[in-house]
Amino acid sequence: MPTVSRSFATKLGSFGTACLRLLPAETAHNLGIKLLASPMFSYLPRPNLSPLFENMTSHVPGVGSLPHPIGLAAGFDKHCLAPHGFSRLGLSFLEVGTVTPRPQEGNPKPRMFRYPEQKAIINRMGFNSHGSERVRERLQELDWDHNQTPLGVNIGKNKSTTELAAIEDFNHGLQTFRGMAKYYVVNISSPNTAGLRDLANDEFLKQLAKDNQDIREKIWFKLDPDMSRVKLQSLIETICDAGFQGVILSNTHKVSWPEAGGQSGHPLMSLSNRSLEWAYQVHQGQLPMIASGGILSGGDILQKIVRGACAVQIYSALVYRGPWVVAKLLEELKAEMDAQGIQFLSDAIGTHYQA
Ligand SMILES: Cc1cc2nc3c(=O)[nH]c(=O)nc-3n(C[C@H](O)[C@H](O)[C@H](O)COP(=O)(O)O)c2cc1C
């Protein structure tokens, strides 16, 4: 596979990002996905990022040993349209979805808003989804090589499904992608589906464990950053006791202004860090955590790692820093590690608590 210089790829990426920024947020997003999915993109030479991976190896239990810790957060490729494209951007693991059992439109547009000055995004997409059957077919056709880039599926419930029947939607999702995903994420944290966050309770988790005994160690829970400390810590205990694999902290912060929806990006960083800290107090490093929320620089990644995350996921960084952000983040992370005298990234996991 031919390679190009990173500076050329970065310039091309910056130009493309600047053009996309002129369009409304969702239009730009969809166009970006189309470009990443197009055969043209797969023929573009990829920049050689491997020199940046040195000492960045990240082991994520049940997901794999990754060359570096930066993965794709859910919601970017909801319908699994461009996983090859995202893999070519250098992300070390991918999460597609949220996928709902039946196809649904989501909320009326506009429903995605950018705030460049704050490096923030607010969305109220409401789980627009092609539905689990179509996404399953796509994955089957791809015959995805999880050894090269592990891919997880993030699962949700349909809007029309009542809270009582929600367990069936999740069981259905877990059943549908059986054998096809490297890991599953139970999303009980998006703020734009009424009643979804109410499923973050012990009873629901225990039922899910009972119904999915054989794949518990492949299941992660994505939790919201808005719940109280007592509630989060009780959930973490239940997740540990039930033998699930881990948690993703966190989803978006629920806001009602300047738009109603979930807030991502820089303003989410401290809330999301607080969730990692609260969770760590309970499991003391025994429950794997993937961090999501507010990562825009390499320094932000290190903040997540020292708080106990074994890997991170990005969304807003791709929007604000362009498609080749992984290289930029790894360079910054390396500089930050050098400044702090950290040789191997894995040595930094949880060190925030050792003082
Ligand atoms: C437009 C948009 C759609 C999203 N959709 C989903 C989703 O379907 N499922 C999910 O678990 N998270 C979803 N998220 C949340 C992201 O996965 C991520 O947790 C959040 O944006 C915080 O990361 P960031 O600060 O790097 O953007 C979405 C975020 C955005 C901005």
Coordinates of N, CA, C and O in Angstrom, one line a residue, residues 102-218:
R102 N -35.6 -1.7 15.0 CA -36.3 -1.3 13.8 C -35.8 0.0 13.2 O -35.3 0.8 14.0
P103 N -35.8 0.2 11.9 CA -35.3 1.4 11.3 C -36.2 2.6 11.9 O -37.4 2.4 12.1
Q104 N -35.6 3.7 12.1 CA -36.3 4.9 12.5 C -35.6 6.2 12.1 O -34.4 6.2 11.9
E105 N -36.4 7.3 11.9 CA -35.9 8.5 11.3 C -35.1 9.4 12.3 O -34.3 10.1 11.9
G106 N -35.5 9.2 13.6 CA -34.9 10.2 14.5 C -35.7 11.5 14.6 O -36.8 11.5 14.0
N107 N -35.1 12.5 15.3 CA -35.9 13.7 15.5 C -35.9 14.6 14.2 O -35.0 14.4 13.3
P108 N -36.8 15.6 14.1 CA -36.8 16.5 13.0 C -35.5 17.3 12.9 O -34.9 17.6 13.9
K109 N -35.1 17.6 11.7 CA -33.9 18.5 11.5 C -34.3 20.0 11.6 O -35.4 20.3 11.3
P110 N -33.4 20.8 12.0 CA -32.0 20.6 12.3 C -31.9 20.0 13.7 O -32.7 20.2 14.6
R111 N -30.8 19.1 13.9 CA -30.7 18.4 15.1 C -29.2 18.2 15.5 O -28.9 17.4 16.4
M112 N -28.4 18.9 14.8 CA -26.9 18.8 15.1 C -26.4 20.2 15.0 O -26.6 20.9 13.9
F113 N -25.7 20.7 16.0 CA -25.3 22.1 16.0 C -23.8 22.3 16.4 O -23.4 21.6 17.4
R114 N -23.1 23.0 15.7 CA -21.6 23.2 16.0 C -21.4 24.5 16.7 O -22.1 25.5 16.4
Y115 N -20.5 24.6 17.7 CA -20.1 25.8 18.4 C -18.6 25.9 18.4 O -17.9 25.5 19.3
P116 N -18.0 26.3 17.2 CA -16.6 26.3 17.0 C -15.8 27.0 18.1 O -14.7 26.5 18.5
E117 N -16.3 28.1 18.6 CA -15.5 28.8 19.6 C -15.3 28.0 20.9 O -14.3 28.1 21.5
Q118 N -16.3 27.3 21.2 CA -16.2 26.4 22.4 C -15.7 25.0 22.1 O -15.5 24.2 23.0
K119 N -15.5 24.8 20.8 CA -15.1 23.4 20.4 C -16.1 22.4 20.9 O -15.8 21.4 21.6
A120 N -17.4 22.8 20.7 CA -18.5 22.0 21.2 C -19.5 21.6 20.1 O -19.5 22.2 19.1
I121 N -20.3 20.6 20.4 CA -21.4 20.2 19.5 C -22.6 19.9 20.4 O -22.4 19.3 21.5
I122 N -23.8 20.3 20.0 CA -25.0 19.8 20.6 C -25.8 19.0 19.6 O -25.9 19.4 18.4
N123 N -26.2 17.8 20.0 CA -27.1 17.0 19.0 C -28.3 16.5 19.7 O -28.3 16.3 20.9
R124 N -29.4 16.4 19.0 CA -30.6 15.7 19.4 C -31.1 14.8 18.3 O -32.2 14.9 17.8
M125 N -30.1 14.0 17.8 CA -30.4 13.2 16.6 C -31.6 12.2 16.9 O -32.5 12.0 16.1
G126 N -31.7 11.7 18.2 CA -32.8 10.8 18.5 C -32.7 9.4 17.9 O -33.7 8.9 17.5
F127 N -31.4 8.9 17.8 CA -31.2 7.6 17.2 C -31.8 7.4 15.8 O -32.6 6.5 15.6
N128 N -31.4 8.2 14.9 CA -31.8 7.9 13.5 C -31.0 6.6 13.2 O -29.8 6.6 13.4
S129 N -31.7 5.6 12.7 CA -31.0 4.3 12.5 C -31.6 3.6 11.3 O -32.8 3.6 11.1
H130 N -30.7 2.9 10.6 CA -31.1 2.0 9.5 C -31.7 0.7 10.0 O -32.3 0.0 9.2
G131 N -31.6 0.5 11.3 CA -32.2 -0.7 11.9 C -31.2 -1.8 11.9 O -30.2 -1.9 11.1
S132 N -31.3 -2.7 12.9 CA -30.3 -3.7 13.1 C -30.1 -4.7 11.9 O -29.0 -5.2 11.7
E133 N -31.2 -5.0 11.2 CA -31.1 -6.0 10.1 C -30.2 -5.5 9.0 O -29.3 -6.2 8.6
R134 N -30.4 -4.2 8.6 CA -29.6 -3.7 7.5 C -28.1 -3.5 8.0 O -27.2 -3.8 7.2
V135 N -27.9 -3.1 9.2 CA -26.5 -3.0 9.7 C -25.9 -4.3 9.8 O -24.7 -4.5 9.4
R136 N -26.6 -5.3 10.2 CA -26.1 -6.7 10.3 C -25.6 -7.2 8.9 O -24.6 -7.7 8.7
E137 N -26.5 -6.9 7.9 CA -26.2 -7.4 6.5 C -24.9 -6.7 6.1 O -24.0 -7.3 5.4
R138 N -24.8 -5.4 6.4 CA -23.6 -4.6 5.9 C -22.4 -5.3 6.6 O -21.4 -5.5 5.9
L139 N -22.5 -5.5 7.9 CA -21.3 -6.1 8.5 C -20.9 -7.5 8.0 O -19.8 -7.9 7.8
Q140 N -22.0 -8.2 7.7 CA -21.8 -9.6 7.1 C -21.0 -9.5 5.8 O -20.1 -10.2 5.5
E141 N -21.5 -8.5 4.9 CA -20.9 -8.4 3.6 C -19.4 -8.0 3.8 O -18.5 -8.4 3.0
L142 N -19.1 -7.1 4.8 CA -17.8 -6.6 5.0 C -16.8 -7.7 5.4 O -15.6 -7.7 5.1
D143 N -17.4 -8.7 6.1 CA -16.5 -9.8 6.7 C -15.3 -9.1 7.4 O -14.2 -9.4 7.1
W144 N -15.6 -8.3 8.3 CA -14.7 -7.4 9.0 C -13.5 -8.2 9.7 O -13.8 -9.2 10.4
D145 N -12.3 -7.7 9.5 CA -11.2 -8.3 10.1 C -10.9 -7.6 11.5 O -10.2 -6.6 11.5
H146 N -11.4 -8.2 12.5 CA -11.3 -7.6 13.9 C -9.9 -7.6 14.4 O -9.5 -6.9 15.3
N147 N -9.0 -8.5 13.8 CA -7.7 -8.5 14.2 C -6.9 -7.2 13.8 O -6.0 -6.8 14.4
Q148 N -7.4 -6.7 12.6 CA -6.7 -5.5 12.2 C -7.2 -4.3 12.9 O -6.5 -3.5 13.4
T149 N -8.6 -4.1 12.9 CA -9.2 -3.0 13.6 C -10.5 -3.5 14.3 O -11.5 -3.7 13.7
P150 N -10.4 -3.8 15.6 CA -11.6 -4.3 16.3 C -12.8 -3.3 16.1 O -12.6 -2.1 16.2
L151 N -14.0 -3.9 15.9 CA -15.2 -3.1 15.7 C -16.3 -3.5 16.7 O -16.6 -4.7 16.8
G152 N -16.8 -2.6 17.4 CA -17.9 -2.9 18.3 C -19.2 -2.3 17.8 O -19.2 -1.4 17.0
V153 N -20.3 -2.8 18.3 CA -21.6 -2.3 17.9 C -22.3 -1.7 19.1 O -22.4 -2.4 20.1
N154 N -22.8 -0.5 19.0 CA -23.5 0.2 20.1 C -25.0 0.0 19.8 O -25.5 0.3 18.7
I155 N -25.7 -0.4 20.9 CA -27.0 -0.9 20.7 C -28.0 0.0 21.5 O -27.7 0.4 22.7
G156 N -29.1 0.4 20.9 CA -30.1 1.2 21.6 C -31.5 0.6 21.5 O -31.7 -0.5 21.0
K157 N -32.5 1.4 21.9 CA -33.9 1.0 21.8 C -34.6 1.9 20.9 O -34.2 3.1 20.7
N158 N -35.7 1.4 20.3 CA -36.5 2.3 19.4 C -37.3 3.3 20.3 O -37.6 3.0 21.4
K159 N -37.7 4.4 19.7 CA -38.4 5.4 20.4 C -39.8 4.9 20.8 O -40.2 5.2 21.9
S160 N -40.4 4.1 20.0 CA -41.7 3.6 20.3 C -41.8 2.5 21.3 O -42.8 2.1 21.8
T161 N -40.6 2.0 21.7 CA -40.5 0.9 22.7 C -40.7 1.4 24.1 O -40.0 2.3 24.5
T162 N -41.6 0.8 24.8 CA -41.8 1.3 26.2 C -40.7 0.9 27.1 O -39.9 0.0 26.8
E163 N -40.6 1.6 28.2 CA -39.5 1.2 29.2 C -39.6 -0.2 29.6 O -38.6 -0.9 29.7
L164 N -40.8 -0.7 29.8 CA -41.0 -2.1 30.2 C -40.5 -3.1 29.2 O -39.9 -4.2 29.5
A165 N -40.7 -2.7 27.9 CA -40.3 -3.7 26.8 C -38.8 -3.4 26.4 O -38.3 -4.1 25.5
A166 N -38.2 -2.4 26.9 CA -36.8 -2.0 26.5 C -35.8 -3.2 26.5 O -35.0 -3.3 25.6
I167 N -35.9 -4.0 27.5 CA -35.0 -5.1 27.6 C -35.0 -6.0 26.3 O -34.0 -6.5 25.9
E168 N -36.2 -6.1 25.7 CA -36.3 -6.9 24.5 C -35.6 -6.3 23.4 O -35.0 -7.0 22.6
D169 N -35.6 -5.0 23.3 CA -34.9 -4.3 22.2 C -33.4 -4.6 22.4 O -32.7 -4.8 21.4
F170 N -32.9 -4.5 23.6 CA -31.4 -4.7 23.8 C -31.1 -6.1 23.6 O -30.0 -6.4 22.9
N171 N -31.9 -7.0 24.1 CA -31.6 -8.5 23.8 C -31.6 -8.8 22.3 O -30.8 -9.5 21.8
H172 N -32.5 -8.1 21.6 CA -32.6 -8.3 20.2 C -31.3 -7.8 19.5 O -30.7 -8.5 18.6
G173 N -30.9 -6.6 19.9 CA -29.6 -6.1 19.3 C -28.5 -7.0 19.6 O -27.7 -7.3 18.7
L174 N -28.3 -7.5 20.8 CA -27.2 -8.3 21.2 C -27.3 -9.6 20.5 O -26.2 -10.2 20.1
Q175 N -28.5 -10.1 20.2 CA -28.7 -11.4 19.5 C -28.3 -11.2 18.0 O -27.6 -12.0 17.4
T176 N -28.7 -10.1 17.5 CA -28.6 -9.8 16.0 C -27.1 -9.8 15.6 O -26.7 -10.2 14.6
F177 N -26.3 -9.1 16.5 CA -24.9 -9.0 16.1 C -23.9 -10.0 16.7 O -22.7 -9.9 16.6
R178 N -24.6 -11.1 17.2 CA -23.8 -12.2 17.8 C -22.8 -12.7 16.8 O -23.1 -13.0 15.7
G179 N -21.5 -12.8 17.3 CA -20.5 -13.3 16.4 C -19.9 -12.4 15.4 O -19.0 -12.7 14.6
M180 N -20.5 -11.2 15.3 CA -20.1 -10.2 14.3 C -19.3 -9.1 14.8 O -18.6 -8.4 14.1
A181 N -19.6 -8.7 16.1 CA -18.9 -7.6 16.7 C -17.9 -8.1 17.7 O -18.0 -9.1 18.3
K182 N -16.8 -7.3 17.8 CA -15.7 -7.7 18.8 C -16.2 -7.4 20.2 O -15.9 -8.1 21.1
Y183 N -17.0 -6.3 20.3 CA -17.7 -6.0 21.6 C -19.0 -5.3 21.3 O -19.3 -4.9 20.2
Y184 N -19.8 -5.3 22.4 CA -21.1 -4.7 22.3 C -21.2 -3.6 23.3 O -20.6 -3.7 24.4
V185 N -21.9 -2.5 23.0 CA -22.1 -1.4 24.0 C -23.6 -1.2 24.2 O -24.4 -1.0 23.2
V186 N -24.0 -1.3 25.4 CA -25.4 -1.1 25.8 C -25.5 0.4 26.1 O -24.9 0.9 27.1
N187 N -26.2 1.1 25.2 CA -26.3 2.6 25.4 C -27.6 2.9 26.2 O -28.7 2.9 25.7
I188 N -27.3 3.3 27.5 CA -28.5 3.7 28.3 C -28.2 5.1 28.8 O -28.5 5.5 29.9
S189 N -27.6 5.9 27.9 CA -27.1 7.2 28.3 C -27.4 8.4 27.4 O -27.2 9.5 27.7
S190 N -27.9 8.1 26.1 CA -28.1 9.2 25.2 C -29.3 10.0 25.8 O -30.3 9.4 26.2
P191 N -29.2 11.3 25.7 CA -30.3 12.1 26.4 C -31.5 12.4 25.5 O -32.4 13.1 25.9
N192 N -31.5 11.9 24.2 CA -32.5 12.3 23.3 C -33.6 11.3 23.0 O -34.4 11.5 22.1
T193 N -33.6 10.2 23.8 CA -34.7 9.2 23.7 C -35.3 9.2 25.1 O -34.7 8.8 26.1
A194 N -36.6 9.6 25.1 CA -37.3 9.6 26.4 C -37.2 8.3 27.1 O -37.4 7.2 26.5
G195 N -36.9 8.3 28.4 CA -36.9 7.1 29.2 C -35.6 6.3 29.1 O -35.4 5.3 29.9
L196 N -34.7 6.6 28.2 CA -33.5 5.7 28.0 C -32.6 5.7 29.2 O -32.2 4.7 29.7
R197 N -32.4 6.9 29.8 CA -31.5 7.0 30.9 C -32.1 6.4 32.2 O -31.4 6.0 33.1
D198 N -33.4 6.2 32.2 CA -34.1 5.6 33.3 C -33.7 4.1 33.4 O -33.9 3.4 34.4
L199 N -33.2 3.5 32.3 CA -32.8 2.1 32.3 C -31.5 1.9 33.0 O -31.1 0.7 33.3
A200 N -30.8 3.0 33.4 CA -29.6 2.8 34.1 C -29.9 2.5 35.6 O -29.9 3.4 36.5
N201 N -30.4 1.3 35.8 CA -30.7 0.9 37.2 C -30.3 -0.6 37.4 O -30.2 -1.3 36.4
D202 N -30.2 -0.9 38.7 CA -29.7 -2.3 39.0 C -30.5 -3.4 38.4 O -30.0 -4.4 37.9
E203 N -31.8 -3.2 38.5 CA -32.8 -4.3 38.0 C -32.6 -4.5 36.5 O -32.5 -5.7 36.1
F204 N -32.4 -3.5 35.7 CA -32.3 -3.6 34.3 C -30.9 -4.3 34.0 O -30.9 -5.2 33.2
L205 N -29.9 -3.9 34.7 CA -28.6 -4.5 34.4 C -28.6 -6.0 34.8 O -28.0 -6.8 34.0
K206 N -29.2 -6.3 35.9 CA -29.2 -7.7 36.3 C -30.0 -8.6 35.3 O -29.6 -9.7 35.0
Q207 N -31.1 -8.1 34.9 CA -31.9 -8.8 33.9 C -31.1 -9.0 32.6 O -31.1 -10.1 32.0
L208 N -30.4 -8.0 32.2 CA -29.6 -8.1 31.0 C -28.5 -9.1 31.1 O -28.2 -9.9 30.2
A209 N -27.9 -9.2 32.3 CA -26.8 -10.2 32.6 C -27.4 -11.6 32.5 O -26.8 -12.5 32.0
K210 N -28.6 -11.7 33.1 CA -29.3 -13.0 33.1 C -29.6 -13.5 31.7 O -29.4 -14.7 31.4
D211 N -30.1 -12.6 30.9 CA -30.5 -12.9 29.5 C -29.3 -13.2 28.6 O -29.5 -13.7 27.5
N212 N -28.2 -12.7 29.0 CA -27.0 -12.7 28.0 C -25.8 -13.3 28.7 O -24.7 -12.8 28.5
Q213 N -26.0 -14.3 29.6 CA -24.9 -14.9 30.3 C -23.7 -15.2 29.5 O -22.5 -14.8 30.0
D214 N -23.8 -15.8 28.3 CA -22.7 -16.3 27.6 C -21.8 -15.2 27.0 O -20.7 -15.4 26.6
I215 N -22.4 -14.0 26.8 CA -21.6 -12.9 26.2 C -21.3 -11.7 27.1 O -21.0 -10.6 26.7
R216 N -21.6 -11.9 28.4 CA -21.4 -10.8 29.4 C -20.0 -10.2 29.3 O -19.9 -9.0 29.4
E217 N -19.0 -11.0 29.0 CA -17.6 -10.4 29.0 C -17.3 -9.7 27.7 O -16.2 -9.2 27.5
K218 N -18.3 -9.6 26.9 CA -18.1 -8.7 25.7 C -19.0 -7.5 25.7 O -19.0 -6.6 24.8

